[in-house]
Amino acid sequence: LQSGTLKQVKHSLRVLTPVQLARVIESSPPHTRSVIWELIGKSARTELIEELPEDIQSFYLAQMNTEDLVELTETLETDDIVDILQNLPDQITQQVLEAMSDQDRERVTAVLAYPENTAGGLTNTDTITVRPKFTLDVVLRYLRRHNELPPSTDSLIVVNKKDMYLGLLPLATLLTKPGDTTVREVMVTDANPISADLDESDVAKLFEQNDWVSAPVVDEQGKLIGRITIDDVVDVIRETADHSFMGAAGLDEEEDTFATTARTTPRRALWLGINLITALLASSVINLFQDTIDKVVALAVLMPIVASMGGVAGSQTLTVVIRGMALGHISRNNLGWLMSREVRVGIINGLLWALVMAGIAGLWFGDWRISFIIAAAMIINLITAALAGALLPIGLKAMRIDPALAGGVTLTTITDVVGFFAFLGLATYFYA
Amino acid sequence: LQSGTLKQVKHSLRVLTPVQLARVIESSPPHTRSVIWELIGKSARTELIEELPEDIQSFYLAQMNTEDLVELTETLETDDIVDILQNLPDQITQQVLEAMSDQDRERVTAVLAYPENTAGGLTNTDTITVRPKFTLDVVLRYLRRHNELPPSTDSLIVVNKKDMYLGLLPLATLLTKPGDTTVREVMVTDANPISADLDESDVAKLFEQNDWVSAPVVDEQGKLIGRITIDDVVDVIRETADHSFMGAAGLDEEEDTFATTARTTPRRALWLGINLITALLASSVINLFQDTIDKVVALAVLMPIVASMGGVAGSQTLTVVIRGMALGHISRNNLGWLMSREVRVGIINGLLWALVMAGIAGLWFGDWRISFIIAAAMIINLITAALAGALLPIGLKAMRIDPALAGGVTLTTITDVVGFFAFLGLATYFYA
């Protein structure tokens, strides 16, 4: 980008699709972003905005006036409008809603009523519904009157006069069954519609398990609200998986790779501060044993090994359990088995590496007491790590703390404290 | 499950769909799994197997004879058959292939030719193709002759006499445009077909960006091989995201939550062994400064803090860069900016927490020399962490080592070694 003249750049930007343009913006440092934003026209900006990830999107939305925002919402699907409105200050949301047509406002308000992370919040209201009494030929003629179908339409939704959900009419059925069949005869009724208050992660599981492309959403009374399409579910799946990965480093799954220093620093600082407190806790344990270390300085050399091995073993258990919980594998019934397996693995691997480490320590310092001490401490810490790794995510979840975020820090605090305490405590006993 | 009699259990298993049954198996310890496997009939097993995750699936496949395997493949889609065959010993794969019908064998062999992690490996050969010269009415009559369409069919594929890809005919177009229009007039030609050798992660990006439900796959000559459907892409997205999360703990993304102790222990042991080597490296650095620690034992108390803060800061940078690479955000053009931002963030947060820590250390040990030493060491280590976190994934990738797997261990080795060396080295200088 730097090499061309502005005119050349402007020209090459013009041939990009909104999706490609969004990729360029995502992959550009802040300065390049503002240059591109200035160069592309106003209409390109509108198309671009809906393709941007949330973090960058909200930055540009904050700069737009209400008039532009209203114009922007006119081209979007209901759930995308709702996503955008939820990122705006309440006052501006109200202004945008007031400026909409009555029909649009009604649709958007219906979806806005549901929390962002539920099925309701993912719902598109643009559906094509049919009545059960019609024949397929009538439905085909009815569709011909449309210029196009809403994106990802793989089924029409069958409802009664009161808009209550009855079943689905897949396009494939419509195309392969005889034209004089009625909708009622061929509609699919074996899949339950999604309830609007279902959690979005459960929605994703249903889509994954049943290979759905779209699914109808109903309210408590069974009345059709709209449908959820696979493209929005894919975003949920990606975000849920990223959440575990990013959360372990105290980062948000929507994190903008090229956020400015000013935006990045405070977020990271908080996480480092939390870690400093836990590190001080571990240090205060070491502090208890100053006299012993003063006597046998080799202890200072070896003590990080015990803590580190516990941290690694614990994070393996923690990772398996957090993922198992995310996939819905873990319940009260099987937790006992899982914990006992983790403890068995901890004991076996603890014995294995404790033996190896005992050999190394003995040869290194020519002192077989230290071999015994480090081996015993390692076994204690690996069993602790197994128990902590399995119980922490469940305990944290029960306390409504996000295990993906807090699990890792809490775990290493435990394995550091127990590791230092076991190693230095045993040493104090044997060298006293 | 334990509470009911076998007969009751058998009855309740019978009402479950294969997908639900697969979920029960996934969420059960090994013993419960074998009880269920014995209780359900042979036909239920066949349906169940394709719904199971790879790790568990291969366990059951290994127990089946060739005859059952052939029967199993008869009900599956091409790409699912290929997935299964790739998990079998070569000899058995050959036997299964020989027992297939000629047409099936030809299809499966075509897909087997492509590596598992490319577009070719995700391809289903069951497509409906049409010629450009036909009118939509002719196409509609042609479809009526089918009993159903292949799953996730949202478009028919337009090809010429030599099976060369020409374009797509979305079902929505077929349903909304006049019947006397020809396919050529309304077919969509602006989306390029997917090349069979494209990496599966790039396939996933294309689907995500374009909100596709299915996409055609062609070989080097542009000849149609088949199509990729969103349900398989969702699996790729889930696995790619899980890979980063699981890989950081040395685990496989397909890891079975309820694998036996015998299966789990060796995999974990290896990772602990690698970590032991890196921990010994850090210890050997501490070993260099035994005399200094002997003189000032407070150093042993504080030294883990410097290493730990470096590890946390580095893992934040590493996480952002690994995710940025996975999303295709990072290139040679913007790496410079990203590294300079990370270093800026490292300097600012380093200064902040170094100051806090200097105050704490000074008050704790009543020695302001140690305050200066820990502050300087922390700043050095946080800048090192920023550089290492940004450069490591790129360097590892260039060496064809998976950053998701090796990044974390390598990073903490660096921050431990640099942290101990800076802190104890400075201390040796000032207390000498």
mmCIF file of C-alpha atoms in Angstrom, chain A residues 123-432:
data_model
loop_
_atom_site.group_PDB
_atom_site.id
_atom_site.type_symbol
_atom_site.label_atom_id
_atom_site.label_comp_id
_atom_site.label_asym_id
_atom_site.label_seq_id
_atom_site.Cartn_x
_atom_site.Cartn_y
_atom_site.Cartn_z
ATOM 1 C CA THR A 123 -32.956 -14.573 14.694
ATOM 2 C CA ASN A 124 -33.653 -13.216 11.219
ATOM 3 C CA THR A 125 -37.248 -12.164 10.690
ATOM 4 C CA ASP A 126 -37.123 -12.447 6.891
ATOM 5 C CA THR A 127 -38.788 -15.804 6.368
ATOM 6 C CA ILE A 128 -41.149 -17.182 3.776
ATOM 7 C CA THR A 129 -44.126 -18.898 5.388
ATOM 8 C CA VAL A 130 -46.796 -21.096 3.785
ATOM 9 C CA ARG A 131 -50.073 -22.633 4.939
ATOM 10 C CA PRO A 132 -50.509 -26.415 5.149
ATOM 11 C CA LYS A 133 -53.632 -26.584 2.969
ATOM 12 C CA PHE A 134 -51.978 -25.320 -0.233
ATOM 13 C CA THR A 135 -50.659 -27.655 -2.925
ATOM 14 C CA LEU A 136 -47.013 -27.543 -3.972
ATOM 15 C CA ASP A 137 -48.037 -26.036 -7.326
ATOM 16 C CA VAL A 138 -49.672 -23.129 -5.512
ATOM 17 C CA VAL A 139 -46.533 -22.658 -3.424
ATOM 18 C CA LEU A 140 -44.372 -22.700 -6.568
ATOM 19 C CA ARG A 141 -46.552 -20.014 -8.171
ATOM 20 C CA TYR A 142 -46.391 -17.992 -4.956
ATOM 21 C CA LEU A 143 -42.563 -18.163 -4.961
ATOM 22 C CA ARG A 144 -42.424 -17.018 -8.616
ATOM 23 C CA ARG A 145 -43.902 -13.743 -7.409
ATOM 24 C CA HIS A 146 -40.787 -13.119 -5.330
ATOM 25 C CA ASN A 147 -37.796 -11.686 -7.085
ATOM 26 C CA GLU A 148 -35.431 -13.661 -4.846
ATOM 27 C CA LEU A 149 -35.506 -15.695 -1.625
ATOM 28 C CA PRO A 150 -33.843 -14.599 1.637
ATOM 29 C CA PRO A 151 -30.208 -15.839 1.911
ATOM 30 C CA SER A 152 -29.689 -19.444 3.142
ATOM 31 C CA THR A 153 -33.325 -20.361 2.546
ATOM 32 C CA ASP A 154 -33.361 -24.155 2.397
ATOM 33 C CA SER A 155 -36.908 -24.550 3.726
ATOM 34 C CA LEU A 156 -40.152 -22.630 3.789
ATOM 35 C CA ILE A 157 -41.826 -22.506 7.187
ATOM 36 C CA VAL A 158 -45.337 -23.917 7.553
ATOM 37 C CA VAL A 159 -47.563 -21.926 9.953
ATOM 38 C CA ASN A 160 -51.286 -21.716 10.700
ATOM 39 C CA LYS A 161 -53.452 -18.612 10.577
ATOM 40 C CA LYS A 162 -52.204 -17.482 13.976
ATOM 41 C CA ASP A 163 -48.544 -17.780 12.875
ATOM 42 C CA MET A 164 -48.053 -20.845 15.079
ATOM 43 C CA TYR A 165 -45.225 -23.075 13.837
ATOM 44 C CA LEU A 166 -46.396 -26.365 12.254
ATOM 45 C CA GLY A 167 -43.451 -27.749 10.278
ATOM 46 C CA LEU A 168 -40.936 -27.203 7.507
ATOM 47 C CA LEU A 169 -41.240 -27.530 3.759
ATOM 48 C CA PRO A 170 -37.695 -28.126 2.443
ATOM 49 C CA LEU A 171 -37.058 -26.661 -1.021
ATOM 50 C CA ALA A 172 -35.811 -30.129 -1.994
ATOM 51 C CA THR A 173 -39.256 -31.573 -1.187
ATOM 52 C CA LEU A 174 -40.966 -28.788 -3.077
ATOM 53 C CA LEU A 175 -38.826 -29.608 -6.127
ATOM 54 C CA THR A 176 -39.111 -33.373 -6.099
ATOM 55 C CA LYS A 177 -42.682 -34.148 -4.993
ATOM 56 C CA PRO A 178 -45.703 -34.030 -7.334
ATOM 57 C CA GLY A 179 -47.304 -30.598 -7.718
ATOM 58 C CA ASP A 180 -50.761 -31.669 -6.591
ATOM 59 C CA THR A 181 -49.521 -32.841 -3.161
ATOM 60 C CA THR A 182 -50.524 -30.562 -0.292
ATOM 61 C CA VAL A 183 -47.961 -28.968 1.998
ATOM 62 C CA ARG A 184 -49.495 -30.812 4.949
ATOM 63 C CA GLU A 185 -48.782 -34.209 3.344
ATOM 64 C CA VAL A 186 -45.056 -33.623 2.808
ATOM 65 C CA MET A 187 -44.049 -31.121 5.475
ATOM 66 C CA VAL A 188 -41.337 -32.203 7.932
ATOM 67 C CA THR A 189 -42.510 -32.220 11.527
ATOM 68 C CA ASP A 190 -39.888 -34.341 13.302
ATOM 69 C CA ALA A 191 -37.469 -31.507 14.143
ATOM 70 C CA ASN A 192 -38.553 -29.286 17.022
ATOM 71 C CA PRO A 193 -38.303 -25.539 16.399
ATOM 72 C CA ILE A 194 -35.737 -23.635 18.468
ATOM 73 C CA SER A 195 -37.042 -21.816 21.505
ATOM 74 C CA ALA A 196 -36.066 -18.129 21.454
ATOM 75 C CA ASP A 197 -34.566 -18.215 24.938
ATOM 76 C CA LEU A 198 -32.219 -21.146 24.210
ATOM 77 C CA ASP A 199 -28.567 -20.322 24.870
ATOM 78 C CA GLU A 200 -26.593 -19.659 21.668
ATOM 79 C CA SER A 201 -24.069 -22.406 22.472
ATOM 80 C CA ASP A 202 -26.931 -24.927 22.603
ATOM 81 C CA VAL A 203 -28.202 -23.576 19.285
ATOM 82 C CA ALA A 204 -24.749 -24.233 17.827
ATOM 83 C CA LYS A 205 -24.777 -27.803 19.178
ATOM 84 C CA LEU A 206 -28.170 -28.488 17.565
ATOM 85 C CA PHE A 207 -26.955 -27.178 14.207
ATOM 86 C CA GLU A 208 -23.733 -29.199 14.406
ATOM 87 C CA GLN A 209 -25.468 -32.404 15.391
ATOM 88 C CA ASN A 210 -28.247 -32.190 12.829
ATOM 89 C CA ASP A 211 -26.309 -30.570 9.963
ATOM 90 C CA TRP A 212 -28.945 -27.838 9.662
ATOM 91 C CA VAL A 213 -28.647 -24.940 7.240
ATOM 92 C CA SER A 214 -31.435 -22.955 8.892
ATOM 93 C CA ALA A 215 -33.927 -23.568 11.687
ATOM 94 C CA PRO A 216 -37.178 -21.882 12.764
ATOM 95 C CA VAL A 217 -37.351 -19.946 16.046
ATOM 96 C CA VAL A 218 -40.525 -19.735 18.124
ATOM 97 C CA ASP A 219 -41.588 -17.871 21.262
ATOM 98 C CA GLU A 220 -42.993 -19.443 24.432
ATOM 99 C CA GLN A 221 -46.422 -19.892 22.843
ATOM 100 C CA GLY A 222 -44.984 -21.632 19.775
ATOM 101 C CA LYS A 223 -45.523 -18.590 17.563
ATOM 102 C CA LEU A 224 -42.965 -18.164 14.781
ATOM 103 C CA ILE A 225 -40.492 -15.308 15.317
ATOM 104 C CA GLY A 226 -38.132 -16.005 12.446
ATOM 105 C CA ARG A 227 -35.227 -18.301 11.679
ATOM 106 C CA ILE A 228 -31.565 -18.792 12.459
ATOM 107 C CA THR A 229 -29.171 -19.383 9.562
ATOM 108 C CA ILE A 230 -25.938 -21.393 9.574
ATOM 109 C CA ASP A 231 -23.715 -18.371 8.787
ATOM 110 C CA ASP A 232 -24.593 -16.820 12.153
ATOM 111 C CA VAL A 233 -24.135 -20.170 13.889
ATOM 112 C CA VAL A 234 -20.656 -20.477 12.369
ATOM 113 C CA ASP A 235 -19.785 -17.147 14.009
ATOM 114 C CA VAL A 236 -21.008 -18.485 17.359
ATOM 115 C CA ILE A 237 -18.916 -21.659 16.972
ATOM 116 C CA ARG A 238 -15.805 -19.676 16.033
ATOM 117 C CA GLU A 239 -16.298 -17.238 18.938
ATOM 118 C CA THR A 240 -16.977 -19.959 21.517
ATOM 119 C CA ALA A 241 -13.832 -21.864 20.506
ATOM 120 C CA ASP A 242 -11.739 -18.671 20.364
ATOM 121 C CA HIS A 243 -13.074 -17.714 23.783
ATOM 122 C CA SER A 244 -11.300 -20.670 25.454
ATOM 123 C CA PHE A 245 -8.043 -19.971 23.621
ATOM 124 C CA MET A 246 -7.994 -16.184 24.057
ATOM 125 C CA GLY A 247 -9.484 -16.303 27.563
ATOM 126 C CA ALA A 248 -6.555 -18.360 28.857
ATOM 127 C CA ALA A 249 -4.332 -15.334 28.183
ATOM 128 C CA GLY A 250 -6.897 -12.899 29.612
ATOM 129 C CA LEU A 251 -7.858 -11.687 26.140
ATOM 130 C CA ASP A 252 -11.256 -11.127 24.554
ATOM 131 C CA GLU A 253 -12.258 -13.429 21.670
ATOM 132 C CA GLU A 254 -13.209 -10.365 19.616
ATOM 133 C CA GLU A 255 -9.744 -8.825 20.149
ATOM 134 C CA ASP A 256 -8.664 -6.731 17.168
ATOM 135 C CA THR A 257 -5.207 -7.964 16.056
ATOM 136 C CA PHE A 258 -4.192 -4.420 15.119
ATOM 137 C CA ALA A 259 -5.703 -2.459 18.021
ATOM 138 C CA THR A 260 -3.718 0.639 18.976
ATOM 139 C CA THR A 261 -1.216 0.683 21.836
ATOM 140 C CA ALA A 262 -3.613 2.907 23.795
ATOM 141 C CA ARG A 263 -6.415 0.332 23.526
ATOM 142 C CA THR A 264 -4.193 -2.698 24.105
ATOM 143 C CA THR A 265 -2.131 -1.571 27.108
ATOM 144 C CA PRO A 266 -4.833 -1.201 29.805
ATOM 145 C CA ARG A 267 -6.469 -4.560 28.960
ATOM 146 C CA ARG A 268 -3.148 -6.369 29.228
ATOM 147 C CA ALA A 269 -2.067 -4.396 32.317
ATOM 148 C CA LEU A 270 -5.041 -5.656 34.314
ATOM 149 C CA TRP A 271 -4.165 -9.284 33.559
ATOM 150 C CA LEU A 272 -0.511 -8.726 34.483
ATOM 151 C CA GLY A 273 -1.638 -7.128 37.747
ATOM 152 C CA ILE A 274 -3.754 -10.172 38.647
ATOM 153 C CA ASN A 275 -0.781 -12.377 37.856
ATOM 154 C CA LEU A 276 1.512 -10.242 40.008
ATOM 155 C CA ILE A 277 -0.733 -10.852 43.014
ATOM 156 C CA THR A 278 -0.649 -14.634 42.472
ATOM 157 C CA ALA A 279 3.144 -14.545 41.949
ATOM 158 C CA LEU A 280 3.520 -12.641 45.228
ATOM 159 C CA LEU A 281 1.490 -15.351 46.939
ATOM 160 C CA ALA A 282 3.920 -18.003 45.682
ATOM 161 C CA SER A 283 6.870 -15.831 46.772
ATOM 162 C CA SER A 284 5.447 -15.466 50.255
ATOM 163 C CA VAL A 285 5.478 -19.270 50.522
ATOM 164 C CA ILE A 286 9.178 -19.333 49.570
ATOM 165 C CA ASN A 287 9.756 -16.559 52.096
ATOM 166 C CA LEU A 288 8.658 -18.909 54.886
ATOM 167 C CA PHE A 289 11.625 -21.144 54.130
ATOM 168 C CA GLN A 290 14.417 -18.561 53.825
ATOM 169 C CA ASP A 291 16.495 -20.277 56.533
ATOM 170 C CA THR A 292 16.367 -23.655 54.797
ATOM 171 C CA ILE A 293 17.373 -22.140 51.441
ATOM 172 C CA ASP A 294 20.186 -20.287 53.193
ATOM 173 C CA LYS A 295 21.419 -23.666 54.452
ATOM 174 C CA VAL A 296 21.001 -25.625 51.186
ATOM 175 C CA VAL A 297 21.171 -23.239 48.230
ATOM 176 C CA ALA A 298 20.581 -26.121 45.768
ATOM 177 C CA LEU A 299 16.918 -25.916 46.835
ATOM 178 C CA ALA A 300 16.623 -22.521 45.143
ATOM 179 C CA VAL A 301 18.008 -24.042 41.965
ATOM 180 C CA LEU A 302 15.543 -26.952 41.893
ATOM 181 C CA MET A 303 12.356 -25.427 43.313
ATOM 182 C CA PRO A 304 11.026 -23.943 40.035
ATOM 183 C CA ILE A 305 11.035 -27.456 38.504
ATOM 184 C CA VAL A 306 8.478 -28.794 40.986
ATOM 185 C CA ALA A 307 6.191 -25.802 40.465
ATOM 186 C CA SER A 308 6.538 -25.894 36.687
ATOM 187 C CA MET A 309 5.781 -29.631 36.310
ATOM 188 C CA GLY A 310 2.660 -29.201 38.444
ATOM 189 C CA GLY A 311 1.556 -26.264 36.305
ATOM 190 C CA VAL A 312 1.950 -28.216 33.066
ATOM 191 C CA ALA A 313 0.200 -31.360 34.334
ATOM 192 C CA GLY A 314 -2.632 -29.271 35.800
ATOM 193 C CA SER A 315 -3.138 -27.267 32.629
ATOM 194 C CA GLN A 316 -3.512 -30.510 30.658
ATOM 195 C CA THR A 317 -6.305 -31.680 32.951
ATOM 196 C CA LEU A 318 -7.860 -28.208 32.987
ATOM 197 C CA THR A 319 -7.845 -28.018 29.184
ATOM 198 C CA VAL A 320 -9.516 -31.419 28.787
ATOM 199 C CA VAL A 321 -12.192 -30.562 31.360
ATOM 200 C CA ILE A 322 -12.932 -27.063 29.998
ATOM 201 C CA ARG A 323 -13.304 -28.472 26.480
ATOM 202 C CA GLY A 324 -15.404 -31.377 27.760
ATOM 203 C CA MET A 325 -17.702 -28.887 29.485
ATOM 204 C CA ALA A 326 -17.965 -26.742 26.344
ATOM 205 C CA LEU A 327 -18.943 -29.822 24.320
ATOM 206 C CA GLY A 328 -21.482 -30.814 26.977
ATOM 207 C CA HIS A 329 -19.686 -34.070 27.780
ATOM 208 C CA ILE A 330 -19.285 -33.605 31.524
ATOM 209 C CA SER A 331 -22.052 -34.134 34.060
ATOM 210 C CA ARG A 332 -22.346 -35.182 37.700
ATOM 211 C CA ASN A 333 -22.564 -38.833 36.539
ATOM 212 C CA ASN A 334 -19.203 -39.066 34.874
ATOM 213 C CA LEU A 335 -17.202 -36.490 36.825
ATOM 214 C CA GLY A 336 -16.151 -39.089 39.373
ATOM 215 C CA TRP A 337 -14.706 -41.375 36.719
ATOM 216 C CA LEU A 338 -12.947 -38.458 35.028
ATOM 217 C CA MET A 339 -11.351 -37.306 38.282
ATOM 218 C CA SER A 340 -10.155 -40.768 39.179
ATOM 219 C CA ARG A 341 -8.615 -41.169 35.718
ATOM 220 C CA GLU A 342 -6.835 -37.829 36.047
ATOM 221 C CA VAL A 343 -5.486 -38.828 39.458
ATOM 222 C CA ARG A 344 -4.320 -42.199 38.086
ATOM 223 C CA VAL A 345 -2.558 -40.456 35.183
ATOM 224 C CA GLY A 346 -1.081 -37.972 37.671
ATOM 225 C CA ILE A 347 0.262 -40.745 39.905
ATOM 226 C CA ILE A 348 1.796 -42.752 37.036
ATOM 227 C CA ASN A 349 3.398 -39.743 35.335
ATOM 228 C CA GLY A 350 4.354 -38.318 38.721
ATOM 229 C CA LEU A 351 6.201 -41.534 39.606
ATOM 230 C CA LEU A 352 7.858 -41.688 36.190
ATOM 231 C CA TRP A 353 9.253 -38.166 36.112
ATOM 232 C CA ALA A 354 9.921 -38.055 39.852
ATOM 233 C CA LEU A 355 12.219 -41.032 39.368
ATOM 234 C CA VAL A 356 13.994 -39.387 36.439
ATOM 235 C CA MET A 357 14.318 -36.104 38.339
ATOM 236 C CA ALA A 358 15.568 -37.870 41.464
ATOM 237 C CA GLY A 359 18.366 -39.381 39.380
ATOM 238 C CA ILE A 360 19.301 -36.046 37.821
ATOM 239 C CA ALA A 361 19.252 -34.190 41.153
ATOM 240 C CA GLY A 362 21.348 -36.882 42.853
ATOM 241 C CA LEU A 363 23.992 -36.807 40.140
ATOM 242 C CA TRP A 364 23.938 -33.018 39.894
ATOM 243 C CA PHE A 365 24.306 -32.188 43.597
ATOM 244 C CA GLY A 366 25.754 -35.484 44.887
ATOM 245 C CA ASP A 367 23.123 -35.496 47.637
ATOM 246 C CA TRP A 368 20.531 -38.319 47.675
ATOM 247 C CA ARG A 369 18.385 -36.617 50.323
ATOM 248 C CA ILE A 370 17.557 -33.895 47.800
ATOM 249 C CA SER A 371 16.637 -36.619 45.284
ATOM 250 C CA PHE A 372 14.069 -38.061 47.652
ATOM 251 C CA ILE A 373 12.699 -34.619 48.531
ATOM 252 C CA ILE A 374 12.183 -33.461 44.935
ATOM 253 C CA ALA A 375 10.654 -36.807 43.911
ATOM 254 C CA ALA A 376 8.142 -36.751 46.760
ATOM 255 C CA ALA A 377 7.288 -33.089 46.112
ATOM 256 C CA MET A 378 6.727 -33.756 42.410
ATOM 257 C CA ILE A 379 4.343 -36.645 43.080
ATOM 258 C CA ILE A 380 2.395 -34.564 45.609
ATOM 259 C CA ASN A 381 2.192 -31.651 43.170
ATOM 260 C CA LEU A 382 1.108 -33.757 40.170
ATOM 261 C CA ILE A 383 -1.728 -35.325 42.129
ATOM 262 C CA THR A 384 -2.756 -31.890 43.402
ATOM 263 C CA ALA A 385 -2.613 -30.633 39.815
ATOM 264 C CA ALA A 386 -4.919 -33.437 38.620
ATOM 265 C CA LEU A 387 -7.487 -32.715 41.326
ATOM 266 C CA ALA A 388 -7.284 -28.947 40.884
ATOM 267 C CA GLY A 389 -7.453 -29.187 37.087
ATOM 268 C CA ALA A 390 -10.606 -31.317 37.248
ATOM 269 C CA LEU A 391 -12.415 -29.522 40.073
ATOM 270 C CA LEU A 392 -11.530 -25.884 39.348
ATOM 271 C CA PRO A 393 -13.594 -25.404 36.168
ATOM 272 C CA ILE A 394 -16.622 -27.001 37.818
ATOM 273 C CA GLY A 395 -16.187 -24.977 41.002
ATOM 274 C CA LEU A 396 -15.633 -21.736 39.115
ATOM 275 C CA LYS A 397 -18.683 -22.339 36.930
ATOM 276 C CA ALA A 398 -20.806 -22.976 40.031
ATOM 277 C CA MET A 399 -19.597 -19.607 41.334
ATOM 278 C CA ARG A 400 -20.526 -18.071 37.959
ATOM 279 C CA ILE A 401 -16.881 -17.287 37.183
ATOM 280 C CA ASP A 402 -15.794 -18.058 33.615
ATOM 281 C CA PRO A 403 -13.385 -21.059 33.798
ATOM 282 C CA ALA A 404 -11.832 -20.160 30.434
ATOM 283 C CA LEU A 405 -10.782 -16.823 31.915
ATOM 284 C CA ALA A 406 -9.919 -17.610 35.534
ATOM 285 C CA GLY A 407 -9.036 -21.328 35.338
ATOM 286 C CA GLY A 408 -5.402 -21.034 34.242
ATOM 287 C CA VAL A 409 -4.338 -18.343 36.727
ATOM 288 C CA THR A 410 -6.052 -20.033 39.647
ATOM 289 C CA LEU A 411 -4.560 -23.374 38.711
ATOM 290 C CA THR A 412 -0.942 -22.183 38.483
ATOM 291 C CA THR A 413 -1.367 -20.312 41.748
ATOM 292 C CA ILE A 414 -2.367 -23.595 43.380
ATOM 293 C CA THR A 415 0.417 -25.641 41.762
ATOM 294 C CA ASP A 416 3.024 -22.967 42.560
ATOM 295 C CA VAL A 417 1.974 -22.676 46.192
ATOM 296 C CA VAL A 418 1.667 -26.441 46.723
ATOM 297 C CA GLY A 419 4.859 -27.114 44.742
ATOM 298 C CA PHE A 420 7.004 -24.662 46.738
ATOM 299 C CA PHE A 421 5.395 -25.670 50.026
ATOM 300 C CA ALA A 422 5.830 -29.409 49.493
ATOM 301 C CA PHE A 423 9.423 -29.126 48.264
ATOM 302 C CA LEU A 424 10.710 -26.581 50.763
ATOM 303 C CA GLY A 425 8.622 -28.010 53.616
ATOM 304 C CA LEU A 426 10.031 -31.506 53.112
ATOM 305 C CA ALA A 427 13.518 -30.021 52.806
ATOM 306 C CA THR A 428 13.102 -28.136 56.099
ATOM 307 C CA TYR A 429 12.067 -31.387 57.774
ATOM 308 C CA PHE A 430 14.984 -33.431 56.414
ATOM 309 C CA TYR A 431 17.726 -30.812 56.713
ATOM 310 C CA ALA A 432 16.640 -29.499 60.120
#
